[in-house]
Coordinates of C-alpha atoms and ligand atoms in Angstrom, one line a residue:
Chain A
X1 CA -4.4 25.2 13.5
X2 CA -4.5 24.8 10.0
X3 CA -1.5 22.3 9.2
X4 CA 0.4 25.1 7.0
X5 CA 0.8 28.5 9.9
X6 CA 2.3 30.9 8.5
X7 CA 5.1 31.0 9.7
X8 CA 5.8 27.3 8.0
X9 CA 4.4 29.3 4.8
X10 CA 7.1 32.1 5.3
X11 CA 9.8 29.6 6.0
X12 CA 9.2 27.3 3.4
X13 CA 8.8 30.6 0.2
X14 CA 11.9 32.4 1.9
X15 CA 13.9 30.3 3.8
X16 CA 16.5 31.1 6.2
X17 CA 20.4 30.4 6.5
X18 CA 20.3 28.1 3.2
X19 CA 23.0 26.9 1.6
X20 CA 26.5 25.5 2.6
X21 CA 29.4 26.8 5.3
X22 CA 33.2 26.8 4.3
X23 CA 34.6 24.7 6.7
X24 CA 32.0 23.8 9.1
X25 CA 32.9 23.0 12.9
X26 CA 29.8 20.3 13.0
X27 CA 27.4 18.1 10.6
X28 CA 24.8 16.1 11.2
X29 CA 22.4 15.0 8.2
X30 CA 19.5 13.8 8.6
X31 CA 16.4 11.4 6.4
X32 CA 13.3 9.5 6.2
X33 CA 13.7 7.5 3.7
X34 CA 10.3 6.2 3.3
X35 CA 8.8 10.0 2.1
X36 CA 12.5 11.5 0.9
X37 CA 13.1 14.4 3.0
X38 CA 17.1 15.1 3.7
X39 CA 17.9 17.9 6.4
X40 CA 21.8 18.5 6.5
X41 CA 22.7 21.1 9.4
X42 CA 25.9 22.8 9.3
X43 CA 27.5 24.6 12.3
X44 CA 30.4 27.0 13.0
X45 CA 31.2 27.4 16.2
X46 CA 33.2 30.5 18.1
X47 CA 33.6 31.1 21.8
X48 CA 31.3 28.3 23.0
X49 CA 28.1 30.3 20.6
X50 CA 26.9 28.9 17.6
X51 CA 28.8 31.4 15.3
X52 CA 26.8 30.2 11.6
X53 CA 24.5 27.7 10.7
X54 CA 23.6 26.8 7.5
X55 CA 20.9 24.2 5.7
X56 CA 20.1 22.1 3.0
X57 CA 18.2 19.9 2.1
X58 CA 14.7 19.0 0.5
X59 CA 11.4 17.0 1.0
X60 CA 8.1 18.4 2.3
X61 CA 7.1 21.9 3.5
X62 CA 6.6 21.2 6.8
X63 CA 10.4 19.3 7.4
X64 CA 12.1 22.5 5.4
X65 CA 10.0 24.8 6.7
X66 CA 11.3 23.7 10.5
X67 CA 15.0 23.3 9.6
X68 CA 15.4 26.8 8.5
X69 CA 12.8 28.0 11.4
X70 CA 16.3 25.6 13.9
X71 CA 18.8 27.8 11.8
X72 CA 16.6 31.2 13.4
X73 CA 15.9 29.5 16.8
X74 CA 20.2 28.7 17.0
X75 CA 22.0 31.2 15.2
X76 CA 24.3 33.2 18.0
X77 CA 23.0 31.0 20.8
X78 CA 25.5 29.3 23.8
X79 CA 25.6 25.5 22.2
X80 CA 24.6 25.0 26.2
X81 CA 20.8 26.3 25.3
X82 CA 21.2 24.6 21.8
X83 CA 21.5 21.0 23.1
X84 CA 19.1 22.0 25.1
X85 CA 16.3 22.4 22.7
X86 CA 13.3 19.9 22.7
X87 CA 11.1 19.0 20.3
X88 CA 8.2 20.8 21.8
X89 CA 10.6 24.3 21.4
X90 CA 10.3 23.8 17.7
X91 CA 6.7 22.8 17.2
X92 CA 5.4 25.4 19.3
X93 CA 7.6 27.8 17.2
X94 CA 6.1 26.8 14.3
X95 CA 2.8 26.9 15.5
X96 CA 2.1 23.6 16.0
X97 CA 2.0 20.5 13.3
X98 CA -0.3 17.9 13.0
X99 CA 0.1 15.0 14.7
X100 CA 0.5 12.9 11.3
X101 CA 3.4 15.3 10.4
X102 CA 5.4 15.5 13.8
X103 CA 8.4 13.2 12.4
X104 CA 8.7 16.3 9.6
X105 CA 8.8 18.8 11.6
X106 CA 11.4 17.4 14.1
X107 CA 13.4 15.7 11.5
X108 CA 15.8 18.6 11.8
X109 CA 16.3 18.9 15.3
X110 CA 17.3 14.9 14.8
X111 CA 20.6 16.3 12.6
X112 CA 21.6 19.4 15.5
X113 CA 22.2 16.2 18.1
X114 CA 24.0 14.7 15.3
X115 CA 26.0 17.5 14.8
X116 CA 26.5 18.1 18.3
X117 CA 27.4 14.9 19.0
X118 CA 30.6 15.2 16.5
X119 CA 33.7 16.0 18.7
X120 CA 34.8 19.6 17.2
X121 CA 37.2 19.9 15.3
X122 CA 40.5 21.4 15.6
X123 CA 40.2 25.2 15.3
X124 CA 36.4 24.4 15.6
X125 CA 37.3 26.7 19.2
Chain B
X1 CA -25.0 5.1 -13.5
X2 CA -23.7 3.7 -10.6
X3 CA -27.7 3.7 -8.7
X4 CA -27.7 6.6 -5.8
X5 CA -28.2 4.3 -2.7
X6 CA -25.4 2.5 -3.2
X7 CA -23.4 5.8 -1.2
X8 CA -26.4 5.4 1.7
X9 CA -25.1 1.8 2.3
X10 CA -22.2 3.1 4.1
X11 CA -22.4 4.5 7.3
X12 CA -19.1 6.2 7.6
X13 CA -20.0 8.5 4.6
X14 CA -21.9 10.1 6.4
X15 CA -19.0 11.8 8.9
X16 CA -17.6 14.8 8.4
X17 CA -13.9 15.4 8.8
X18 CA -13.4 18.1 11.0
X19 CA -16.5 20.2 8.9
X20 CA -16.3 18.6 6.0
X21 CA -17.9 15.8 4.3
X22 CA -15.6 13.1 4.2
X23 CA -14.7 12.3 0.7
X24 CA -12.4 9.0 0.5
X25 CA -10.4 8.3 -2.5
X26 CA -8.1 5.5 -0.9
X27 CA -10.0 2.6 -1.5
X28 CA -6.8 1.0 -3.2
X29 CA -5.6 0.9 1.2
X30 CA -8.8 -0.2 2.5
X31 CA -12.4 0.0 1.9
X32 CA -14.9 1.2 3.4
X33 CA -17.8 -1.5 4.5
X34 CA -21.6 -1.5 3.7
X35 CA -24.5 -1.5 6.2
X36 CA -24.9 -5.7 4.6
X37 CA -21.4 -6.4 6.1
X38 CA -21.6 -4.8 9.4
X39 CA -24.5 -6.5 9.8
X40 CA -24.0 -10.2 8.6
X41 CA -20.8 -10.2 10.9
X42 CA -21.9 -8.4 14.1
X43 CA -25.2 -10.9 13.0
X44 CA -22.9 -14.1 13.6
X45 CA -21.4 -13.0 16.9
X46 CA -25.2 -12.6 18.4
X47 CA -26.9 -16.0 16.6
X48 CA -24.5 -18.4 15.2
X49 CA -20.9 -17.6 16.9
X50 CA -19.2 -20.8 17.8
X51 CA -16.0 -22.5 16.4
X52 CA -15.8 -24.3 13.4
X53 CA -15.6 -27.7 11.7
X54 CA -15.3 -29.4 15.7
X55 CA -18.3 -29.1 17.2
X56 CA -20.5 -32.1 17.5
X57 CA -23.6 -29.8 18.6
X58 CA -26.1 -28.0 15.9
X59 CA -24.4 -24.1 17.2
X60 CA -21.1 -25.6 15.7
X61 CA -22.2 -27.2 13.0
X62 CA -24.7 -23.7 11.7
X63 CA -21.8 -22.0 12.4
X64 CA -19.7 -24.1 9.9
X65 CA -22.2 -24.5 7.1
X66 CA -22.1 -20.2 7.4
X67 CA -18.0 -20.2 7.3
X68 CA -18.6 -22.5 4.0
X69 CA -21.5 -20.9 1.8
X70 CA -19.0 -17.6 2.6
X71 CA -15.7 -19.8 0.5
X72 CA -18.7 -21.3 -2.1
X73 CA -20.1 -17.0 -2.4
X74 CA -16.0 -16.1 -2.4
X75 CA -15.5 -19.5 -5.5
X76 CA -18.8 -18.2 -7.3
X77 CA -17.4 -14.6 -8.1
X78 CA -13.9 -15.3 -9.3
X79 CA -15.8 -18.7 -11.4
X80 CA -14.2 -21.3 -9.4
X81 CA -15.0 -24.7 -7.1
X82 CA -14.9 -23.9 -3.5
X83 CA -12.3 -26.7 -2.0
X84 CA -10.1 -24.6 -4.4
X85 CA -10.8 -21.1 -1.9
X86 CA -8.2 -21.1 0.8
X87 CA -8.9 -18.5 3.3
X88 CA -6.4 -16.0 4.4
X89 CA -5.4 -12.7 6.6
X90 CA -5.8 -10.9 3.4
X91 CA -3.3 -11.0 0.7
X92 CA -0.6 -10.8 2.5
X93 CA -0.5 -14.1 4.0
X94 CA -2.2 -15.4 1.0
X95 CA 1.6 -14.6 -1.1
X96 CA 3.9 -15.6 2.0
X97 CA 1.6 -19.2 1.7
X98 CA 2.4 -19.3 -2.1
X99 CA 5.6 -18.6 -2.0
X100 CA 6.5 -21.2 0.5
X101 CA 4.5 -23.9 -0.7
X102 CA 6.0 -23.2 -3.9
X103 CA 9.2 -22.9 -3.2
X104 CA 9.2 -25.9 -0.6
X105 CA 7.8 -28.5 -3.4
X106 CA 9.6 -26.9 -7.0
X107 CA 12.7 -24.4 -6.4
X108 CA 15.8 -25.6 -5.4
X109 CA 20.0 -24.4 -6.0
X110 CA 20.2 -22.4 -8.7
X111 CA 16.4 -22.1 -9.7
X112 CA 15.0 -18.4 -10.9
X113 CA 12.0 -17.1 -9.7
X114 CA 10.6 -14.0 -11.9
X115 CA 9.4 -10.8 -10.1
X116 CA 8.2 -7.9 -12.2
X117 CA 9.5 -4.2 -10.7
X118 CA 5.7 -2.9 -10.0
X119 CA 5.2 -5.4 -7.5
X120 CA 3.6 -4.7 -3.9
X121 CA 6.2 -5.9 -1.7
X122 CA 4.1 -8.6 -0.6
X123 CA 4.8 -9.6 -3.8
X124 CA 8.3 -8.8 -3.5
X125 CA 9.6 -10.2 0.0
X126 CA 8.2 -13.6 0.2
X127 CA 9.8 -14.4 -3.0
X128 CA 13.2 -12.8 -1.3
X129 CA 12.9 -15.0 1.2
X130 CA 11.9 -18.6 0.1
X131 CA 14.9 -17.8 -2.2
X132 CA 17.5 -17.3 0.8
X133 CA 16.1 -19.8 1.5
X134 CA 16.4 -22.4 -1.5
X135 CA 19.5 -21.3 -2.6
X136 CA 17.5 -19.4 -6.0
X137 CA 17.4 -16.6 -7.1
X138 CA 14.7 -13.3 -8.0
X139 CA 14.8 -11.8 -11.0
X140 CA 12.5 -8.8 -11.6
X141 CA 10.5 -7.6 -15.4
X142 CA 11.4 -4.4 -16.1
X143 CA 8.6 -1.5 -16.2
X144 CA 9.1 0.2 -19.8
X145 CA 8.2 4.4 -19.2
X146 CA 4.8 4.3 -20.0
X147 CA 4.3 2.1 -16.9
X148 CA 3.7 -1.4 -18.6
X149 CA 5.8 -4.2 -18.5
X150 CA 8.5 -4.6 -20.6
X151 CA 8.0 -7.8 -22.6
X152 CA 11.0 -8.4 -23.9
X153 CA 12.8 -8.3 -20.8
X154 CA 10.0 -10.6 -19.9
X155 CA 10.6 -13.2 -22.6
X156 CA 14.3 -13.0 -22.1
X157 CA 14.3 -13.0 -18.2
X158 CA 12.0 -16.5 -18.4
X159 CA 14.1 -19.8 -18.8
X160 CA 13.1 -23.2 -17.9
X161 CA 15.4 -22.6 -14.9
X162 CA 12.5 -20.0 -14.1
X163 CA 10.4 -22.0 -11.5
X164 CA 7.4 -19.4 -10.5
X165 CA 6.1 -16.4 -12.4
X166 CA 4.3 -13.8 -9.6
X167 CA 2.8 -11.1 -11.0
X168 CA 0.0 -8.3 -9.8
X169 CA -2.7 -8.2 -11.4
X170 CA -3.8 -4.3 -11.0
X171 CA -0.6 -2.7 -10.2
X172 CA -1.4 -0.6 -6.7
X173 CA 0.7 2.2 -8.4
X174 CA 0.7 2.9 -11.9
X175 CA -2.8 0.9 -12.3
X176 CA -1.5 -1.1 -15.1
X177 CA -4.0 -4.2 -16.2
X178 CA -1.2 -6.8 -16.6
X179 CA -2.1 -9.1 -19.5
X180 CA -1.8 -12.6 -17.4
X181 CA -3.1 -14.8 -20.0
X182 CA -0.2 -14.5 -21.9
X183 CA 2.2 -14.3 -19.2
X184 CA 1.1 -17.7 -18.2
X185 CA 0.7 -19.3 -21.7
X186 CA 4.8 -18.5 -21.6
X187 CA 5.3 -19.3 -17.8
X188 CA 4.0 -22.6 -17.8
X189 CA 5.4 -23.0 -21.3
X190 CA 8.6 -23.4 -19.1
X191 CA 7.4 -25.3 -16.2
X192 CA 6.5 -22.6 -14.1
X193 CA 3.8 -21.8 -11.4
X194 CA 2.3 -18.7 -12.0
X195 CA 1.0 -16.5 -9.4
X196 CA -1.1 -13.5 -9.2
X197 CA -1.3 -10.7 -7.0
X198 CA -4.9 -9.9 -7.5
X199 CA -5.3 -7.2 -4.7
X200 CA -6.5 -4.4 -7.5
X201 CA -8.4 -6.2 -9.5
X202 CA -11.3 -8.8 -8.0
X203 CA -12.4 -6.2 -6.0
X204 CA -12.5 -4.0 -9.0
X205 CA -13.9 -6.2 -11.9
X206 CA -15.3 -9.3 -13.2
X207 CA -12.6 -11.9 -13.2
X208 CA -12.9 -15.8 -14.4
X209 CA -9.9 -17.9 -12.6
X210 CA -10.1 -19.9 -16.1
X211 CA -9.3 -17.4 -18.4
X212 CA -6.9 -15.5 -15.9
X213 CA -4.8 -18.7 -16.4
X214 CA -3.1 -18.6 -13.7
X215 CA -2.9 -21.1 -10.8
X216 CA -2.7 -19.4 -8.1
X217 CA -4.4 -16.0 -7.1
X218 CA -4.4 -13.9 -3.8
X219 CA -6.5 -11.5 -2.5
X220 CA -8.1 -9.3 0.6
X221 CA -11.1 -9.5 1.7
X222 CA -10.9 -5.4 3.6
X223 CA -9.8 -3.9 -0.4
X224 CA -13.9 -5.2 -1.7
X225 CA -16.1 -4.0 1.1
X226 CA -14.9 -7.1 3.6
X227 CA -13.9 -7.3 6.9
X228 CA -10.3 -6.9 7.6
X229 CA -8.7 -10.3 8.8
X230 CA -9.8 -12.3 5.9
X231 CA -8.7 -12.9 2.2
X232 CA -8.2 -15.6 0.2
X233 CA -5.7 -17.4 -1.9
X234 CA -7.6 -19.5 -4.9
X235 CA -5.0 -23.0 -6.1
X236 CA -5.7 -24.8 -9.3
X237 CA -6.9 -28.1 -7.3
X238 CA -3.7 -30.4 -9.2
X239 CA -1.4 -28.2 -7.4
X240 CA -2.9 -27.8 -3.9
X241 CA -3.0 -31.5 -4.4
X242 CA 0.7 -31.6 -4.5
X243 CA 2.1 -27.9 -2.4
X244 CA 3.0 -29.1 1.2
X245 CA 0.6 -26.7 4.1
X246 CA 2.3 -23.5 4.9
X247 CA 0.8 -23.2 8.7
X248 CA 0.4 -26.0 10.8
X249 CA -1.6 -27.3 13.5
X250 CA -5.4 -28.1 14.2
X251 CA -8.1 -28.6 11.9
X252 CA -5.5 -29.7 8.8
X253 CA -4.2 -32.4 9.9
X254 CA -6.0 -36.3 8.9
X255 CA -4.4 -38.2 11.7
X256 CA -1.6 -37.3 13.8
X257 CA 1.1 -39.0 15.7
X258 CA 3.5 -38.1 18.4
X259 CA 5.9 -37.8 15.2
X260 CA 4.6 -36.9 12.2
X261 CA 1.0 -36.3 11.0
X262 CA -0.5 -36.1 7.6
X263 CA -2.9 -34.0 6.1
X264 CA -6.6 -33.0 5.5
X265 CA -7.5 -32.1 1.8
X266 CA -7.4 -28.8 0.6
X267 CA -8.9 -26.3 1.6
X268 CA -8.3 -27.2 5.2
X269 CA -4.8 -28.4 4.8
X270 CA -3.8 -25.0 4.1
X271 CA -6.1 -23.6 6.9
X272 CA -4.5 -24.5 9.9
X273 CA -6.0 -23.2 13.3
X274 CA -9.6 -21.3 14.1
X275 CA -10.3 -19.3 11.3
X276 CA -10.9 -16.2 11.2
X277 CA -15.1 -17.2 10.7
X278 CA -17.0 -13.8 11.5
X279 CA -14.0 -12.3 8.8
X280 CA -15.3 -15.1 6.6
X281 CA -18.8 -15.0 6.8
X282 CA -18.5 -10.4 6.6
X283 CA -16.7 -11.1 3.1
X284 CA -19.8 -13.4 2.0
X285 CA -22.0 -10.6 2.8
X286 CA -19.8 -8.1 0.9
X287 CA -19.7 -10.7 -2.6
X288 CA -23.1 -11.1 -2.2
X289 CA -23.4 -6.8 -2.2
X290 CA -20.7 -6.4 -5.1
X291 CA -22.7 -9.3 -7.0
X292 CA -25.8 -6.9 -6.0
X293 CA -24.1 -4.2 -8.1
X294 CA -22.4 -6.4 -10.8
X295 CA -19.3 -6.4 -11.2
X296 CA -19.5 -5.6 -14.8
X297 CA -21.2 -2.5 -13.5
X298 CA -18.4 -2.0 -10.8
X299 CA -16.0 -2.0 -13.2
X300 CA -18.0 0.5 -15.6
X301 CA -17.9 2.7 -12.4
X302 CA -14.4 3.0 -11.4
X303 CA -13.3 3.1 -15.2
X304 CA -15.7 6.0 -15.6
X305 CA -14.5 8.0 -12.5
X306 CA -10.7 7.0 -13.3
X307 CA -11.2 8.2 -16.7
X308 CA -12.1 11.6 -15.0
X309 CA -9.9 12.0 -12.9
X310 CA -6.7 11.1 -15.3
X311 CA -8.2 13.8 -17.8
X312 CA -8.3 16.3 -15.2
X313 CA -4.9 15.6 -14.0
X314 CA -3.5 15.4 -17.3
X315 CA -4.7 18.5 -17.9
X316 CA -2.9 20.1 -15.2
X317 CA 0.3 21.4 -16.4
X318 CA 1.9 20.9 -12.9
X319 CA 1.1 17.6 -12.3
X320 CA 3.1 14.4 -12.8
X321 CA 0.6 11.2 -13.5
X322 CA 3.1 7.6 -13.7
X323 CA 1.0 4.8 -15.6
X324 CA -0.7 4.2 -18.5
X325 CA -2.9 6.8 -20.0
X326 CA -5.7 5.0 -21.6
X327 CA -8.1 4.9 -19.0
X328 CA -9.3 1.3 -20.1
X329 CA -5.3 -0.2 -19.2
X330 CA -5.7 0.9 -15.8
X331 CA -7.6 -0.1 -12.5
X332 CA -9.6 2.2 -10.3
X333 CA -6.8 4.5 -9.3
X334 CA -4.2 6.9 -10.7
X335 CA -0.7 7.9 -9.0
X336 CA 0.1 11.5 -9.5
X337 CA 2.6 14.1 -7.5
X338 CA 2.4 18.2 -7.6
X339 CA 5.5 20.1 -9.4
X340 CA 7.7 20.9 -6.5
X341 CA 5.3 19.8 -3.4
X342 CA 6.0 17.1 -1.8
X343 CA 3.3 14.1 -1.5
X344 CA 3.1 14.3 2.0
X345 CA 2.2 18.3 1.8
X346 CA -0.3 17.1 -1.0
X347 CA -2.2 15.0 1.3
X348 CA -2.1 16.9 4.1
X349 CA -3.7 20.2 2.4
X350 CA -6.0 17.8 0.6
X351 CA -7.0 16.7 4.4
X352 CA -7.7 19.7 5.2
X353 CA -10.5 19.9 2.9
X354 CA -11.6 16.5 4.1
X355 CA -10.6 14.7 0.6
X356 CA -8.6 11.2 2.2
X357 CA -5.7 10.5 -0.5
X358 CA -2.8 8.1 -0.7
X359 CA 0.9 9.6 -0.3
X360 CA 4.0 7.5 0.2
X361 CA 5.6 4.6 -1.5
X362 CA 2.5 3.4 -0.9
X363 CA 4.5 -0.6 -0.2
X364 CA 6.5 -0.5 -3.8
X365 CA 9.9 1.2 -2.9
X366 CA 11.7 -0.3 -6.1
X367 CA 9.0 0.9 -8.4
X368 CA 9.0 4.2 -7.1
X369 CA 12.8 3.8 -7.1
X370 CA 12.7 2.2 -11.3
X371 CA 10.4 6.3 -11.1
X372 CA 12.9 8.4 -9.8
X373 CA 11.0 10.1 -6.9
X374 CA 10.8 9.3 -3.4
X375 CA 6.8 9.2 -3.1
X376 CA 4.2 9.4 -4.7
X377 CA 0.4 10.5 -4.4
X378 CA -2.3 7.9 -5.2
X379 CA -6.0 8.8 -5.8
X380 CA -8.8 5.9 -5.5
X381 CA -12.0 4.9 -6.6
X382 CA -14.5 2.1 -5.6
X383 CA -18.8 1.8 -6.3
X384 CA -19.4 4.8 -3.9
X385 CA -16.9 7.5 -5.0
X386 CA -19.3 9.9 -7.1
X387 CA -18.1 12.2 -10.1
X388 CA -18.6 15.1 -8.0
X389 CA -15.9 14.0 -5.6
X390 CA -13.3 13.9 -8.4
X391 CA -14.2 17.1 -9.5
X392 CA -14.0 18.2 -5.4
X393 CA -9.9 16.4 -5.5
X394 CA -8.8 18.5 -8.5
X395 CA -10.1 22.1 -7.4
X396 CA -8.1 21.1 -4.1
X397 CA -5.0 19.9 -6.0
X398 CA -5.2 23.2 -7.5
X399 CA -5.5 24.8 -4.2
X400 CA -2.9 22.7 -2.7
X401 CA -0.3 24.2 -6.1
X402 CA -1.3 27.3 -5.3
X403 CA -0.7 27.0 -1.1
X404 CA 2.7 25.7 -1.4
X405 CA 4.0 26.2 -5.1
Ligands
LIG1 C1 -0.9 -4.8 -5.4 C2 -1.5 -4.7 -3.8 N1 -1.0 -6.3 -2.9 C3 -0.6 -6.6 -1.8 C4 -1.5 -5.6 -1.1 C5 -1.4 -6.0 0.8 O1 -2.5 -6.8 0.9 P1 -3.0 -6.7 2.3 O2 -2.6 -5.7 3.8 O3 -4.6 -7.0 2.8 O4 -2.4 -7.9 2.8 C6 -2.0 -4.3 -1.3 C7 -2.2 -4.0 -0.9 O5 -2.0 -3.0 0.3 C8 -1.7 -4.2 -2.5 O6 -2.6 -2.8 -3.0

């Protein structure tokens, strides 16, 4: 296993769903102050599903690629499924992550869980 | 040229990382140990193990002799007398001892302690905590964009209220060698105690405490080829006599009754409990090893590798180097960053090639805030590193940049 599998390089070079939503229903921000990585996830919900998702952030290739990949994993999925995404699901989708960098890879998941812990705003349906 | 047999003395350098030979460029975090040090520590346990300063029997006397011999070796390395060398667990404990004891003896409400923006957390937080307990205030001397101490700011912040000046001899991030004799002269003129964090200088350059001019000097054994768990605080004899103990308990007393105790003379006064005996013996062997090379040669070799690394990094337009550009004004380390790539990614990519460098804030968050980055990469060098390793490192930095930029 190389620490930068093709999937990580691809998402790092070509981030998907990067940016901001207008009026997101849920927002979660997680940071690692020790290294300066920051990830912000925004969700728009419709009929109990993730209608739209964006991430924004800065930091290392692993945290940013993981964020990008996670947005693809949850786009269009029922909220209940999204809430059930495990660390290992993301790690294996990334092609495996070396031990010393696990906390970088799971940063967007921590942001996602923070977002889901919020009560949906009015109009979030 | 550093003798090529030096490398062969370090067994760990024969190991591989994955399928690559280890290129270890993180000696500023901890150095490797020559066989002589590993063996000295093991031999102590095999042949001379006993507690020190308490047994009447000959084995204990022999262990005590070895422990005190190690103290004499460390003292000789820095031009001190053995009674002025206190063994501690390392720089961190030595600086905690210094801050606590100086605080108790010299610092009161409204007083000030002067630190610098480039301090390792070990030479910052003990002073913050002491100031909080004593109602005093910590002020920090600014660092210039070139990575040097701002001398005007130092003169401005130094005042008769300043009871202690705590400063690194060599910054573990910028590599800057601070002008301790000048700082000490100015600080002494206002009656302040001068405490020097020498964790990155004692291992790498000749140092005489008499010429340094400081009052207390802290360093770690594990960064100078010695074991972990042992370090030292050197202190001027008159000051050590004045300062109260930090830790109390066995082996540091003269007389004890149920409601009070009197202290033994330094250094025992500051060495409560069973000390790291085998580790001290190992440190003594490390000092022997360094003296065998000669500290001038250690310094010359470190400067040569640092010059190579610095020139190579400065040559690369996508690399930013932190700290002084003149290798003669530096310790044996270089901190840098690669445009658009997080330091942790650089370190992980280099690790793939068996090259160990440090990435992070290097226990100097306020300095990184001043530099405007959350983290940096750092390569550091020691007696066992070679010019070829520096070349391999520079080529790997190029590949890291190509991989992720
Ligand atoms: C400048 C400086 N001060 C203090 C320390 C702390 O040393 P130790 O962890 O050995 O106590 C270090 C090393 O980590 C250092 O580089």
